[in-house]
JSON list of C-alpha atoms in Angstrom, two decimals:
[
{"chain": "X", "resi": 1440, "resn": "UNK", "atom": "CA", "xyz": [77.27, 71.52, 86.12]},
{"chain": "X", "resi": 1441, "resn": "UNK", "atom": "CA", "xyz": [77.07, 69.11, 88.03]},
{"chain": "X", "resi": 1442, "resn": "UNK", "atom": "CA", "xyz": [76.00, 66.49, 85.02]},
{"chain": "X", "resi": 1443, "resn": "UNK", "atom": "CA", "xyz": [78.73, 67.63, 82.97]},
{"chain": "X", "resi": 1444, "resn": "UNK", "atom": "CA", "xyz": [81.28, 66.83, 86.31]},
{"chain": "X", "resi": 1445, "resn": "UNK", "atom": "CA", "xyz": [79.63, 63.20, 86.59]},
{"chain": "X", "resi": 1446, "resn": "UNK", "atom": "CA", "xyz": [80.13, 62.67, 82.90]},
{"chain": "X", "resi": 1447, "resn": "UNK", "atom": "CA", "xyz": [83.60, 64.30, 83.08]},
{"chain": "X", "resi": 1448, "resn": "UNK", "atom": "CA", "xyz": [84.65, 61.86, 86.24]},
{"chain": "X", "resi": 1449, "resn": "UNK", "atom": "CA", "xyz": [83.77, 58.95, 84.07]},
{"chain": "X", "resi": 1450, "resn": "UNK", "atom": "CA", "xyz": [85.92, 60.01, 81.19]},
{"chain": "X", "resi": 1451, "resn": "UNK", "atom": "CA", "xyz": [85.78, 56.74, 79.02]},
{"chain": "X", "resi": 1452, "resn": "UNK", "atom": "CA", "xyz": [83.27, 54.66, 81.31]},
{"chain": "X", "resi": 1453, "resn": "UNK", "atom": "CA", "xyz": [80.54, 57.24, 80.31]},
{"chain": "X", "resi": 1454, "resn": "UNK", "atom": "CA", "xyz": [78.22, 54.77, 78.72]},
{"chain": "X", "resi": 1455, "resn": "UNK", "atom": "CA", "xyz": [79.18, 51.64, 81.63]},
{"chain": "X", "resi": 1456, "resn": "UNK", "atom": "CA", "xyz": [77.52, 54.20, 84.40]},
{"chain": "X", "resi": 1457, "resn": "UNK", "atom": "CA", "xyz": [74.28, 53.25, 85.40]},
{"chain": "X", "resi": 1458, "resn": "UNK", "atom": "CA", "xyz": [73.83, 55.82, 87.82]},
{"chain": "X", "resi": 1459, "resn": "UNK", "atom": "CA", "xyz": [71.25, 58.39, 85.69]},
{"chain": "X", "resi": 1460, "resn": "UNK", "atom": "CA", "xyz": [71.19, 61.52, 88.02]},
{"chain": "X", "resi": 1461, "resn": "UNK", "atom": "CA", "xyz": [68.49, 62.16, 90.24]},
{"chain": "X", "resi": 1462, "resn": "UNK", "atom": "CA", "xyz": [69.64, 64.35, 93.04]},
{"chain": "X", "resi": 1463, "resn": "UNK", "atom": "CA", "xyz": [72.85, 66.68, 93.70]},
{"chain": "X", "resi": 1464, "resn": "UNK", "atom": "CA", "xyz": [73.51, 64.49, 96.57]},
{"chain": "X", "resi": 1465, "resn": "UNK", "atom": "CA", "xyz": [73.35, 61.11, 94.21]},
{"chain": "X", "resi": 1466, "resn": "UNK", "atom": "CA", "xyz": [75.18, 62.83, 91.72]},
{"chain": "X", "resi": 1467, "resn": "UNK", "atom": "CA", "xyz": [78.20, 64.16, 93.98]},
{"chain": "X", "resi": 1468, "resn": "UNK", "atom": "CA", "xyz": [78.22, 61.05, 95.37]},
{"chain": "X", "resi": 1469, "resn": "UNK", "atom": "CA", "xyz": [78.34, 58.79, 92.01]},
{"chain": "X", "resi": 1470, "resn": "UNK", "atom": "CA", "xyz": [81.48, 61.53, 90.73]},
{"chain": "X", "resi": 1471, "resn": "UNK", "atom": "CA", "xyz": [83.47, 61.09, 94.00]},
{"chain": "X", "resi": 1472, "resn": "UNK", "atom": "CA", "xyz": [83.06, 56.99, 93.61]},
{"chain": "X", "resi": 1473, "resn": "UNK", "atom": "CA", "xyz": [84.59, 57.07, 90.16]},
{"chain": "X", "resi": 1474, "resn": "UNK", "atom": "CA", "xyz": [87.52, 59.52, 91.01]},
{"chain": "X", "resi": 1475, "resn": "UNK", "atom": "CA", "xyz": [90.75, 57.53, 92.27]},
{"chain": "X", "resi": 1476, "resn": "UNK", "atom": "CA", "xyz": [91.75, 60.82, 94.84]},
{"chain": "X", "resi": 1477, "resn": "UNK", "atom": "CA", "xyz": [91.29, 59.67, 98.53]},
{"chain": "X", "resi": 1478, "resn": "UNK", "atom": "CA", "xyz": [91.95, 62.66, 100.45]},
{"chain": "X", "resi": 1479, "resn": "UNK", "atom": "CA", "xyz": [91.42, 61.50, 104.21]},
{"chain": "X", "resi": 1480, "resn": "UNK", "atom": "CA", "xyz": [93.66, 58.45, 104.96]},
{"chain": "X", "resi": 1481, "resn": "UNK", "atom": "CA", "xyz": [93.54, 56.40, 108.51]},
{"chain": "X", "resi": 1482, "resn": "UNK", "atom": "CA", "xyz": [97.09, 56.98, 110.49]},
{"chain": "X", "resi": 1483, "resn": "UNK", "atom": "CA", "xyz": [96.67, 53.87, 111.68]},
{"chain": "X", "resi": 1484, "resn": "UNK", "atom": "CA", "xyz": [96.17, 51.52, 108.70]},
{"chain": "X", "resi": 1485, "resn": "UNK", "atom": "CA", "xyz": [96.50, 51.96, 105.55]},
{"chain": "X", "resi": 1486, "resn": "UNK", "atom": "CA", "xyz": [92.62, 52.67, 104.69]},
{"chain": "X", "resi": 1487, "resn": "UNK", "atom": "CA", "xyz": [92.02, 55.66, 102.39]},
{"chain": "X", "resi": 1488, "resn": "UNK", "atom": "CA", "xyz": [88.29, 57.39, 102.49]},
{"chain": "X", "resi": 1489, "resn": "UNK", "atom": "CA", "xyz": [86.74, 59.98, 99.60]},
{"chain": "X", "resi": 1490, "resn": "UNK", "atom": "CA", "xyz": [84.86, 61.61, 102.76]},
{"chain": "X", "resi": 1491, "resn": "UNK", "atom": "CA", "xyz": [86.30, 62.75, 106.28]},
{"chain": "X", "resi": 1492, "resn": "UNK", "atom": "CA", "xyz": [82.99, 61.27, 107.66]},
{"chain": "X", "resi": 1493, "resn": "UNK", "atom": "CA", "xyz": [83.88, 57.93, 106.42]},
{"chain": "X", "resi": 1494, "resn": "UNK", "atom": "CA", "xyz": [87.07, 58.10, 107.98]},
{"chain": "X", "resi": 1495, "resn": "UNK", "atom": "CA", "xyz": [85.64, 59.23, 111.67]},
{"chain": "X", "resi": 1496, "resn": "UNK", "atom": "CA", "xyz": [83.30, 56.17, 110.94]},
{"chain": "X", "resi": 1497, "resn": "UNK", "atom": "CA", "xyz": [86.42, 53.79, 110.53]},
{"chain": "X", "resi": 1498, "resn": "UNK", "atom": "CA", "xyz": [88.11, 55.14, 113.50]},
{"chain": "X", "resi": 1499, "resn": "UNK", "atom": "CA", "xyz": [85.63, 54.28, 115.63]},
{"chain": "X", "resi": 1500, "resn": "UNK", "atom": "CA", "xyz": [86.45, 50.56, 114.85]},
{"chain": "X", "resi": 1501, "resn": "UNK", "atom": "CA", "xyz": [90.04, 51.10, 115.54]},
{"chain": "X", "resi": 1502, "resn": "UNK", "atom": "CA", "xyz": [88.44, 52.45, 119.41]},
{"chain": "X", "resi": 1503, "resn": "UNK", "atom": "CA", "xyz": [86.22, 49.40, 119.75]},
{"chain": "X", "resi": 1504, "resn": "UNK", "atom": "CA", "xyz": [89.12, 47.14, 118.64]},
{"chain": "X", "resi": 1505, "resn": "UNK", "atom": "CA", "xyz": [91.33, 48.83, 121.05]},
{"chain": "X", "resi": 1506, "resn": "UNK", "atom": "CA", "xyz": [89.08, 48.49, 124.34]},
{"chain": "X", "resi": 1507, "resn": "UNK", "atom": "CA", "xyz": [88.39, 44.63, 123.29]},
{"chain": "X", "resi": 1508, "resn": "UNK", "atom": "CA", "xyz": [92.20, 44.32, 123.10]},
{"chain": "X", "resi": 1509, "resn": "UNK", "atom": "CA", "xyz": [92.58, 45.19, 126.71]},
{"chain": "X", "resi": 1510, "resn": "UNK", "atom": "CA", "xyz": [96.24, 45.84, 126.18]},
{"chain": "X", "resi": 1511, "resn": "UNK", "atom": "CA", "xyz": [96.83, 47.08, 129.73]},
{"chain": "X", "resi": 1512, "resn": "UNK", "atom": "CA", "xyz": [98.00, 44.69, 131.70]},
{"chain": "X", "resi": 1513, "resn": "UNK", "atom": "CA", "xyz": [98.37, 44.23, 135.46]},
{"chain": "X", "resi": 1514, "resn": "UNK", "atom": "CA", "xyz": [101.60, 43.33, 136.70]},
{"chain": "X", "resi": 1515, "resn": "UNK", "atom": "CA", "xyz": [100.55, 41.21, 139.96]},
{"chain": "X", "resi": 1516, "resn": "UNK", "atom": "CA", "xyz": [97.54, 39.63, 138.83]},
{"chain": "X", "resi": 1517, "resn": "UNK", "atom": "CA", "xyz": [95.64, 38.64, 135.47]},
{"chain": "X", "resi": 1518, "resn": "UNK", "atom": "CA", "xyz": [93.36, 41.42, 134.95]},
{"chain": "X", "resi": 1519, "resn": "UNK", "atom": "CA", "xyz": [93.78, 43.53, 131.64]},
{"chain": "X", "resi": 1520, "resn": "UNK", "atom": "CA", "xyz": [92.25, 46.80, 130.97]},
{"chain": "X", "resi": 1521, "resn": "UNK", "atom": "CA", "xyz": [91.18, 48.74, 127.58]},
{"chain": "X", "resi": 1522, "resn": "UNK", "atom": "CA", "xyz": [92.51, 52.30, 129.58]},
{"chain": "X", "resi": 1523, "resn": "UNK", "atom": "CA", "xyz": [95.73, 53.32, 131.49]},
{"chain": "X", "resi": 1524, "resn": "UNK", "atom": "CA", "xyz": [93.90, 54.73, 133.55]},
{"chain": "X", "resi": 1525, "resn": "UNK", "atom": "CA", "xyz": [91.96, 51.92, 134.64]},
{"chain": "X", "resi": 1526, "resn": "UNK", "atom": "CA", "xyz": [94.87, 50.07, 134.91]},
{"chain": "X", "resi": 1527, "resn": "UNK", "atom": "CA", "xyz": [95.98, 52.86, 137.64]},
{"chain": "X", "resi": 1528, "resn": "UNK", "atom": "CA", "xyz": [92.94, 52.66, 139.59]},
{"chain": "X", "resi": 1529, "resn": "UNK", "atom": "CA", "xyz": [93.03, 48.75, 139.70]},
{"chain": "X", "resi": 1530, "resn": "UNK", "atom": "CA", "xyz": [96.49, 48.59, 140.62]},
{"chain": "X", "resi": 1531, "resn": "UNK", "atom": "CA", "xyz": [95.77, 50.82, 143.87]},
{"chain": "X", "resi": 1532, "resn": "UNK", "atom": "CA", "xyz": [93.85, 47.44, 145.04]},
{"chain": "X", "resi": 1533, "resn": "UNK", "atom": "CA", "xyz": [97.43, 46.31, 145.33]},
{"chain": "X", "resi": 1534, "resn": "UNK", "atom": "CA", "xyz": [98.98, 48.74, 146.90]},
{"chain": "X", "resi": 1535, "resn": "UNK", "atom": "CA", "xyz": [96.76, 50.31, 149.15]},
{"chain": "X", "resi": 1536, "resn": "UNK", "atom": "CA", "xyz": [97.62, 53.75, 147.74]},
{"chain": "X", "resi": 1537, "resn": "UNK", "atom": "CA", "xyz": [94.38, 56.20, 148.60]},
{"chain": "X", "resi": 1538, "resn": "UNK", "atom": "CA", "xyz": [95.63, 59.33, 147.50]},
{"chain": "X", "resi": 1539, "resn": "UNK", "atom": "CA", "xyz": [92.16, 60.98, 147.60]},
{"chain": "X", "resi": 1540, "resn": "UNK", "atom": "CA", "xyz": [91.83, 62.08, 151.48]},
{"chain": "X", "resi": 1541, "resn": "UNK", "atom": "CA", "xyz": [88.93, 63.89, 153.18]},
{"chain": "X", "resi": 1542, "resn": "UNK", "atom": "CA", "xyz": [89.55, 67.17, 154.76]},
{"chain": "X", "resi": 1543, "resn": "UNK", "atom": "CA", "xyz": [87.01, 66.80, 157.58]},
{"chain": "X", "resi": 1544, "resn": "UNK", "atom": "CA", "xyz": [87.71, 63.11, 158.59]},
{"chain": "X", "resi": 1545, "resn": "UNK", "atom": "CA", "xyz": [90.50, 60.76, 158.33]},
{"chain": "X", "resi": 1546, "resn": "UNK", "atom": "CA", "xyz": [88.87, 58.51, 155.71]},
{"chain": "X", "resi": 1547, "resn": "UNK", "atom": "CA", "xyz": [90.85, 58.42, 151.90]},
{"chain": "X", "resi": 1548, "resn": "UNK", "atom": "CA", "xyz": [89.82, 56.68, 148.57]},
{"chain": "X", "resi": 1549, "resn": "UNK", "atom": "CA", "xyz": [91.39, 55.29, 145.90]},
{"chain": "X", "resi": 1550, "resn": "UNK", "atom": "CA", "xyz": [89.09, 57.23, 143.46]},
{"chain": "X", "resi": 1551, "resn": "UNK", "atom": "CA", "xyz": [88.16, 60.78, 143.38]},
{"chain": "X", "resi": 1552, "resn": "UNK", "atom": "CA", "xyz": [84.27, 59.91, 142.87]},
{"chain": "X", "resi": 1553, "resn": "UNK", "atom": "CA", "xyz": [84.54, 57.65, 146.12]},
{"chain": "X", "resi": 1554, "resn": "UNK", "atom": "CA", "xyz": [85.75, 60.78, 147.86]},
{"chain": "X", "resi": 1555, "resn": "UNK", "atom": "CA", "xyz": [82.99, 63.08, 145.99]},
{"chain": "X", "resi": 1556, "resn": "UNK", "atom": "CA", "xyz": [79.90, 60.10, 147.48]},
{"chain": "X", "resi": 1557, "resn": "UNK", "atom": "CA", "xyz": [81.92, 60.03, 150.74]},
{"chain": "X", "resi": 1558, "resn": "UNK", "atom": "CA", "xyz": [81.86, 63.72, 151.38]},
{"chain": "X", "resi": 1559, "resn": "UNK", "atom": "CA", "xyz": [77.87, 64.19, 150.74]},
{"chain": "X", "resi": 1560, "resn": "UNK", "atom": "CA", "xyz": [77.98, 61.79, 154.27]},
{"chain": "X", "resi": 1561, "resn": "UNK", "atom": "CA", "xyz": [79.64, 65.54, 156.09]},
{"chain": "X", "resi": 1562, "resn": "UNK", "atom": "CA", "xyz": [76.93, 67.97, 154.19]},
{"chain": "X", "resi": 1563, "resn": "UNK", "atom": "CA", "xyz": [74.12, 65.72, 154.29]},
{"chain": "X", "resi": 1564, "resn": "UNK", "atom": "CA", "xyz": [73.76, 66.31, 150.24]},
{"chain": "X", "resi": 1565, "resn": "UNK", "atom": "CA", "xyz": [71.06, 63.62, 148.65]},
{"chain": "X", "resi": 1566, "resn": "UNK", "atom": "CA", "xyz": [70.91, 64.45, 145.26]},
{"chain": "X", "resi": 1567, "resn": "UNK", "atom": "CA", "xyz": [68.76, 61.44, 143.93]},
{"chain": "X", "resi": 1568, "resn": "UNK", "atom": "CA", "xyz": [65.36, 61.68, 144.64]},
{"chain": "X", "resi": 1569, "resn": "UNK", "atom": "CA", "xyz": [62.71, 59.05, 144.33]},
{"chain": "X", "resi": 1570, "resn": "UNK", "atom": "CA", "xyz": [59.99, 60.15, 142.36]},
{"chain": "X", "resi": 1571, "resn": "UNK", "atom": "CA", "xyz": [56.98, 58.08, 143.74]},
{"chain": "X", "resi": 1572, "resn": "UNK", "atom": "CA", "xyz": [57.82, 58.91, 147.14]},
{"chain": "X", "resi": 1573, "resn": "UNK", "atom": "CA", "xyz": [59.75, 61.54, 149.68]},
{"chain": "X", "resi": 1574, "resn": "UNK", "atom": "CA", "xyz": [63.13, 59.59, 150.06]},
{"chain": "X", "resi": 1575, "resn": "UNK", "atom": "CA", "xyz": [66.52, 61.04, 148.71]},
{"chain": "X", "resi": 1576, "resn": "UNK", "atom": "CA", "xyz": [69.69, 59.28, 148.43]},
{"chain": "X", "resi": 1577, "resn": "UNK", "atom": "CA", "xyz": [73.71, 60.50, 148.52]},
{"chain": "X", "resi": 1578, "resn": "UNK", "atom": "CA", "xyz": [73.79, 57.75, 145.49]},
{"chain": "X", "resi": 1579, "resn": "UNK", "atom": "CA", "xyz": [72.15, 56.94, 142.33]},
{"chain": "X", "resi": 1580, "resn": "UNK", "atom": "CA", "xyz": [72.79, 53.20, 142.97]},
{"chain": "X", "resi": 1581, "resn": "UNK", "atom": "CA", "xyz": [70.90, 53.46, 146.49]},
{"chain": "X", "resi": 1582, "resn": "UNK", "atom": "CA", "xyz": [68.06, 55.04, 144.45]},
{"chain": "X", "resi": 1583, "resn": "UNK", "atom": "CA", "xyz": [67.92, 52.07, 141.98]},
{"chain": "X", "resi": 1584, "resn": "UNK", "atom": "CA", "xyz": [67.44, 49.53, 144.81]},
{"chain": "X", "resi": 1585, "resn": "UNK", "atom": "CA", "xyz": [64.80, 51.77, 146.37]},
{"chain": "X", "resi": 1586, "resn": "UNK", "atom": "CA", "xyz": [62.95, 52.61, 143.26]},
{"chain": "X", "resi": 1587, "resn": "UNK", "atom": "CA", "xyz": [62.31, 48.46, 142.79]},
{"chain": "X", "resi": 1588, "resn": "UNK", "atom": "CA", "xyz": [60.18, 48.57, 145.93]},
{"chain": "X", "resi": 1589, "resn": "UNK", "atom": "CA", "xyz": [57.77, 50.51, 144.46]},
{"chain": "X", "resi": 1590, "resn": "UNK", "atom": "CA", "xyz": [57.89, 48.91, 141.35]},
{"chain": "X", "resi": 1591, "resn": "UNK", "atom": "CA", "xyz": [58.26, 45.26, 142.58]},
{"chain": "X", "resi": 1592, "resn": "UNK", "atom": "CA", "xyz": [61.31, 44.41, 140.02]},
{"chain": "X", "resi": 1593, "resn": "UNK", "atom": "CA", "xyz": [63.29, 41.57, 140.69]},
{"chain": "X", "resi": 1594, "resn": "UNK", "atom": "CA", "xyz": [66.42, 41.89, 137.99]},
{"chain": "X", "resi": 1595, "resn": "UNK", "atom": "CA", "xyz": [68.72, 39.43, 139.97]},
{"chain": "X", "resi": 1596, "resn": "UNK", "atom": "CA", "xyz": [67.61, 35.74, 138.91]},
{"chain": "X", "resi": 1597, "resn": "UNK", "atom": "CA", "xyz": [68.87, 31.93, 140.04]},
{"chain": "X", "resi": 1598, "resn": "UNK", "atom": "CA", "xyz": [69.92, 30.09, 137.62]},
{"chain": "X", "resi": 1599, "resn": "UNK", "atom": "CA", "xyz": [68.89, 26.94, 139.74]},
{"chain": "X", "resi": 1600, "resn": "UNK", "atom": "CA", "xyz": [65.58, 27.56, 140.61]},
{"chain": "X", "resi": 1601, "resn": "UNK", "atom": "CA", "xyz": [62.44, 30.10, 139.76]},
{"chain": "X", "resi": 1602, "resn": "UNK", "atom": "CA", "xyz": [63.45, 32.82, 142.32]},
{"chain": "X", "resi": 1603, "resn": "UNK", "atom": "CA", "xyz": [64.44, 36.17, 141.69]},
{"chain": "X", "resi": 1604, "resn": "UNK", "atom": "CA", "xyz": [65.50, 39.26, 144.09]},
{"chain": "X", "resi": 1605, "resn": "UNK", "atom": "CA", "xyz": [65.04, 42.99, 144.01]},
{"chain": "X", "resi": 1606, "resn": "UNK", "atom": "CA", "xyz": [69.34, 43.00, 144.95]},
{"chain": "X", "resi": 1607, "resn": "UNK", "atom": "CA", "xyz": [72.26, 41.47, 144.05]},
{"chain": "X", "resi": 1608, "resn": "UNK", "atom": "CA", "xyz": [73.19, 41.14, 147.53]},
{"chain": "X", "resi": 1609, "resn": "UNK", "atom": "CA", "xyz": [69.82, 38.81, 148.04]},
{"chain": "X", "resi": 1610, "resn": "UNK", "atom": "CA", "xyz": [70.40, 36.18, 145.15]},
{"chain": "X", "resi": 1611, "resn": "UNK", "atom": "CA", "xyz": [74.14, 35.88, 146.79]},
{"chain": "X", "resi": 1612, "resn": "UNK", "atom": "CA", "xyz": [72.58, 34.99, 150.11]},
{"chain": "X", "resi": 1613, "resn": "UNK", "atom": "CA", "xyz": [70.11, 32.73, 148.34]},
{"chain": "X", "resi": 1614, "resn": "UNK", "atom": "CA", "xyz": [72.76, 30.94, 146.36]},
{"chain": "X", "resi": 1615, "resn": "UNK", "atom": "CA", "xyz": [74.43, 29.60, 149.94]},
{"chain": "X", "resi": 1616, "resn": "UNK", "atom": "CA", "xyz": [71.22, 27.72, 150.14]},
{"chain": "X", "resi": 1617, "resn": "UNK", "atom": "CA", "xyz": [71.77, 25.97, 146.85]},
{"chain": "X", "resi": 1618, "resn": "UNK", "atom": "CA", "xyz": [75.38, 25.18, 147.48]},
{"chain": "X", "resi": 1619, "resn": "UNK", "atom": "CA", "xyz": [74.98, 24.77, 151.47]},
{"chain": "X", "resi": 1620, "resn": "UNK", "atom": "CA", "xyz": [77.61, 27.68, 151.73]},
{"chain": "X", "resi": 1621, "resn": "UNK", "atom": "CA", "xyz": [77.36, 29.49, 155.36]},
{"chain": "X", "resi": 1622, "resn": "UNK", "atom": "CA", "xyz": [77.39, 33.31, 155.35]}
]
C-alpha cells in the first residue's frame, strides 16, 4: 500500500523519482516531499512545514532571534534585555525598589531568590555540601569557590601576565597591580 501511495504522490513524475523505497520511514518521507500540502504554518513568518517537528524546530529559531534582539530597553541607561522580567529586575537598580522583605529582620531585596538565600542565614540551612570534606554552604557559588581549594583550579587568568586565580576578586585585585590603581 505504501509503495502505491508513494507512486501516486509522484503523479506524472514517477519516472523522475530517484528514491527506491528501502524502509517505511523513507517511503513516508519521500511521499511527503512530493506533496504540496504543508499543513503546519508558522504564525510569526510565512514559513510552512510538512511536519509538526519541523515547525517546532523552526520556532526555536524565532526564540533564539528574540533573545539576541534584546528588545526590552531600559529608559534610564543603555542596557537592553531579551525578556521583560529581566528589564523589570534591572529597573529596580535605578529605583531602589526592594519588594521582597524578610519576615525576621529589616532586610529587603530586589529579587525573590536573594531573599531565599538570605533566609538561609536565619535558618542555618546549608544545602550545598562539599563532596571532599565536611564543609557545607548556603549558596552554590560559595561551594564552587570552596571546591577550587581542593582541585587547585584557577579559571580566572590575567591577560597581561601568566598569573591565574581561583576567584575573580583575586584577579581584580591583581589587575590593580598592573594598572597602578589603588584599592
